[in-house]
Amino acid sequence: MKLRVSSITLLILLAPLTVQAAASGKDVRLNVVSQPVADVVDTLSFMSGIPVTTTGKLTGQVENWSVKEEGVAAFEALGRVSNLFVAFDGIRVIIAPKNDITTVILEQKRRGWRVTRSAIDALFPLYPEDAIRYDPASDLVIVRGPTAFVSAVEMVVNRSTVETVEVIKSGHVEMITPPAAAN
């Protein structure tokens, strides 16, 4: 009986890892002749098993497009050809039209850019290259994206340098402590 309980516990502990592996490792092969963008997003979600949160209305058509990628990379490829903002938080893909995003300018609060960037990368392993910009002259971070993305990044950046930030990644809690707080 003790062995059975231990093996169940091990499976429960490994569940978030298998979800993350499935999200990033499932091959997606899709050929589109002409479909609405929203339908292609739904199809990619179904084929990859990755949940999607859309912000704004996905309009337009995907014409003569093919993809053969693993999991999240298929969404990233669609984002490039359809002018979409695509981010991945370890569990779900966030998609929005690039014309329906907001811009926020945030102060660093005496935290180094490397620490801030590390915290953002821990929260979102994938986001567009132009979504986050750092201006070293003013020590400001410029964040562009849909509300779900911007508010999550804003929460991380606005935390005090002496606090530990709690991030939920792949279904489990991860603690990020800035170096100033670790001393």
Short mmCIF file of C-alpha atoms in Angstrom, two decimals:
data_model
loop_
_atom_site.label_atom_id
_atom_site.label_comp_id
_atom_site.label_asym_id
_atom_site.label_seq_id
_atom_site.Cartn_x
_atom_site.Cartn_y
_atom_site.Cartn_z
CA MET A 1 0.00 0.00 0.00
CA LYS A 2 2.88 2.38 0.79
CA LEU A 3 4.39 1.83 -2.66
CA ARG A 4 1.07 2.62 -4.33
CA VAL A 5 0.71 5.91 -2.44
CA SER A 6 4.29 6.88 -3.31
CA SER A 7 3.76 6.21 -7.01
CA ILE A 8 0.55 8.27 -7.02
CA THR A 9 2.37 11.11 -5.30
CA LEU A 10 5.16 10.92 -7.88
CA LEU A 11 2.63 11.08 -10.73
CA ILE A 12 0.95 14.12 -9.17
CA LEU A 13 4.32 15.85 -8.78
CA LEU A 14 5.27 15.10 -12.39
CA ALA A 15 1.91 16.25 -13.83
CA PRO A 16 2.96 19.91 -14.35
CA LEU A 17 6.12 18.73 -16.12
CA THR A 18 4.18 16.53 -18.53
CA VAL A 19 1.75 19.36 -19.28
CA GLN A 20 4.65 21.68 -20.10
CA ALA A 21 6.38 19.04 -22.22
CA ALA A 22 3.15 18.36 -24.12
CA ALA A 23 2.59 22.07 -24.68
CA SER A 24 6.00 22.65 -26.19
CA GLY A 25 6.67 19.28 -27.79
CA LYS A 26 3.57 18.19 -29.73
CA ASP A 27 4.10 18.40 -33.49
CA VAL A 28 1.57 20.48 -35.39
CA ARG A 29 1.21 20.12 -39.16
CA LEU A 30 -1.37 22.30 -40.81
CA ASN A 31 -1.98 23.48 -44.38
CA VAL A 32 -4.40 26.38 -44.78
CA VAL A 33 -5.80 27.42 -48.15
CA SER A 34 -8.10 30.19 -46.88
CA GLN A 35 -9.52 30.41 -43.35
CA PRO A 36 -10.38 33.17 -40.87
CA VAL A 37 -7.54 33.85 -38.41
CA ALA A 38 -9.79 32.99 -35.44
CA ASP A 39 -10.52 29.55 -36.92
CA VAL A 40 -6.82 28.85 -37.51
CA VAL A 41 -6.07 29.80 -33.86
CA ASP A 42 -8.81 27.43 -32.66
CA THR A 43 -7.45 24.64 -34.87
CA LEU A 44 -3.87 25.15 -33.61
CA SER A 45 -5.16 25.10 -30.04
CA PHE A 46 -7.00 21.84 -30.65
CA MET A 47 -4.09 20.19 -32.47
CA SER A 48 -1.43 21.25 -29.95
CA GLY A 49 -3.52 20.86 -26.81
CA ILE A 50 -2.45 24.34 -25.66
CA PRO A 51 -5.19 26.62 -24.30
CA VAL A 52 -5.45 30.05 -25.90
CA THR A 53 -6.60 33.38 -24.48
CA THR A 54 -7.48 35.93 -27.13
CA THR A 55 -7.72 39.64 -26.51
CA GLY A 56 -9.62 41.74 -28.99
CA LYS A 57 -11.23 40.47 -32.16
CA LEU A 58 -9.12 38.34 -34.47
CA THR A 59 -10.07 39.44 -37.97
CA GLY A 60 -8.67 38.72 -41.40
CA GLN A 61 -7.88 35.63 -43.40
CA VAL A 62 -4.95 33.25 -43.46
CA GLU A 63 -4.18 32.48 -47.11
CA ASN A 64 -1.94 29.72 -48.49
CA TRP A 65 -0.06 29.08 -45.25
CA SER A 66 1.58 25.91 -43.98
CA VAL A 67 3.13 25.14 -40.63
CA LYS A 68 5.11 22.19 -39.34
CA GLU A 69 6.29 23.17 -35.86
CA GLU A 70 6.21 21.97 -32.28
CA GLY A 71 3.50 23.37 -29.99
CA VAL A 72 3.98 27.05 -29.23
CA ALA A 73 6.23 27.58 -32.26
CA ALA A 74 3.18 27.01 -34.52
CA PHE A 75 1.40 29.93 -32.83
CA GLU A 76 4.53 32.05 -33.15
CA ALA A 77 4.67 31.30 -36.90
CA LEU A 78 1.00 32.28 -37.27
CA GLY A 79 1.70 35.50 -35.38
CA ARG A 80 4.44 36.46 -37.84
CA VAL A 81 2.28 35.97 -40.95
CA SER A 82 -0.94 37.41 -39.49
CA ASN A 83 0.46 40.41 -37.57
CA LEU A 84 -0.55 39.01 -34.18
CA PHE A 85 0.93 39.48 -30.72
CA VAL A 86 1.75 35.98 -29.41
CA ALA A 87 3.04 35.27 -25.90
CA PHE A 88 3.28 32.04 -23.90
CA ASP A 89 3.20 31.92 -20.09
CA GLY A 90 4.09 28.25 -19.68
CA ILE A 91 0.48 27.10 -19.71
CA ARG A 92 -1.46 29.13 -22.25
CA VAL A 93 -0.88 31.21 -25.36
CA ILE A 94 -2.02 34.84 -25.30
CA ILE A 95 -2.96 36.17 -28.75
CA ALA A 96 -4.08 39.65 -29.79
CA PRO A 97 -4.09 41.70 -32.97
CA LYS A 98 -1.04 44.00 -32.96
CA ASN A 99 -3.30 46.97 -33.59
CA ASP A 100 -5.18 46.24 -30.33
CA ILE A 101 -2.33 46.54 -27.82
CA THR A 102 -1.44 49.07 -25.15
CA THR A 103 1.85 50.66 -24.17
CA VAL A 104 2.98 51.22 -20.58
CA ILE A 105 6.18 52.90 -19.39
CA LEU A 106 7.51 51.57 -16.08
CA GLU A 107 10.26 52.68 -13.73
CA GLN A 108 12.83 50.09 -12.68
CA LYS A 109 12.81 51.05 -8.97
CA ARG A 110 16.58 50.64 -8.47
CA ARG A 111 16.51 47.08 -9.76
CA GLY A 112 19.03 46.15 -12.41
CA TRP A 113 17.82 45.52 -15.95
CA ARG A 114 19.20 41.97 -15.90
CA VAL A 115 17.11 41.11 -12.83
CA THR A 116 13.98 42.66 -14.33
CA ARG A 117 14.53 40.89 -17.65
CA SER A 118 15.09 37.58 -15.86
CA ALA A 119 11.82 37.97 -13.93
CA ILE A 120 9.90 38.79 -17.12
CA ASP A 121 11.46 35.84 -18.96
CA ALA A 122 10.51 33.53 -16.08
CA LEU A 123 6.92 34.75 -16.32
CA PHE A 124 6.74 34.61 -20.15
CA PRO A 125 9.16 32.21 -21.88
CA LEU A 126 7.89 33.50 -25.25
CA TYR A 127 6.82 36.99 -26.30
CA PRO A 128 7.50 39.22 -29.32
CA GLU A 129 10.92 40.82 -29.47
CA ASP A 130 9.43 44.32 -29.65
CA ALA A 131 7.10 43.80 -26.64
CA ILE A 132 9.69 44.94 -24.08
CA ARG A 133 12.24 47.68 -24.52
CA TYR A 134 14.68 49.07 -21.99
CA ASP A 135 16.01 52.62 -22.12
CA PRO A 136 19.24 52.70 -20.09
CA ALA A 137 19.48 56.51 -20.21
CA SER A 138 16.20 56.96 -18.33
CA ASP A 139 16.14 53.50 -16.65
CA LEU A 140 12.61 52.95 -17.98
CA VAL A 141 11.00 49.79 -19.32
CA ILE A 142 8.55 50.17 -22.20
CA VAL A 143 6.01 47.34 -22.40
CA ARG A 144 3.67 46.81 -25.37
CA GLY A 145 1.04 44.13 -25.57
CA PRO A 146 -2.51 43.10 -24.69
CA THR A 147 -3.84 43.89 -21.23
CA ALA A 148 -3.18 40.38 -19.82
CA PHE A 149 0.49 40.59 -20.82
CA VAL A 150 1.08 44.23 -19.84
CA SER A 151 -0.56 43.90 -16.42
CA ALA A 152 1.46 40.76 -15.57
CA VAL A 153 4.74 42.43 -16.57
CA GLU A 154 3.75 45.61 -14.74
CA MET A 155 3.12 43.62 -11.56
CA VAL A 156 6.58 42.04 -11.74
CA VAL A 157 8.41 45.29 -12.55
CA ASN A 158 6.57 47.34 -9.90
CA ARG A 159 7.41 44.96 -7.07
CA SER A 160 9.83 46.31 -4.51
CA THR A 161 13.45 45.24 -4.79
CA VAL A 162 13.19 43.66 -1.34
CA GLU A 163 10.19 41.44 -2.14
CA THR A 164 10.10 37.94 -3.48
CA VAL A 165 7.87 37.66 -6.54
CA GLU A 166 5.62 34.61 -6.80
CA VAL A 167 5.14 33.33 -10.36
CA ILE A 168 2.84 30.49 -11.37
CA LYS A 169 4.56 28.60 -14.16
CA SER A 170 3.34 25.34 -15.67
CA GLY A 171 0.88 24.85 -12.87
CA HIS A 172 3.33 25.23 -9.99
CA VAL A 173 4.52 28.22 -7.97
CA GLU A 174 8.02 29.51 -8.56
CA MET A 175 9.62 32.15 -6.32
CA ILE A 176 11.84 34.83 -7.87
CA THR A 177 13.97 36.81 -5.44
CA PRO A 178 15.89 39.82 -6.73
CA PRO A 179 19.60 39.76 -5.75
CA ALA A 180 19.13 42.84 -3.52
CA ALA A 181 16.51 40.95 -1.48
CA ALA A 182 18.67 37.82 -1.23
CA ASN A 183 21.43 39.66 0.68
#
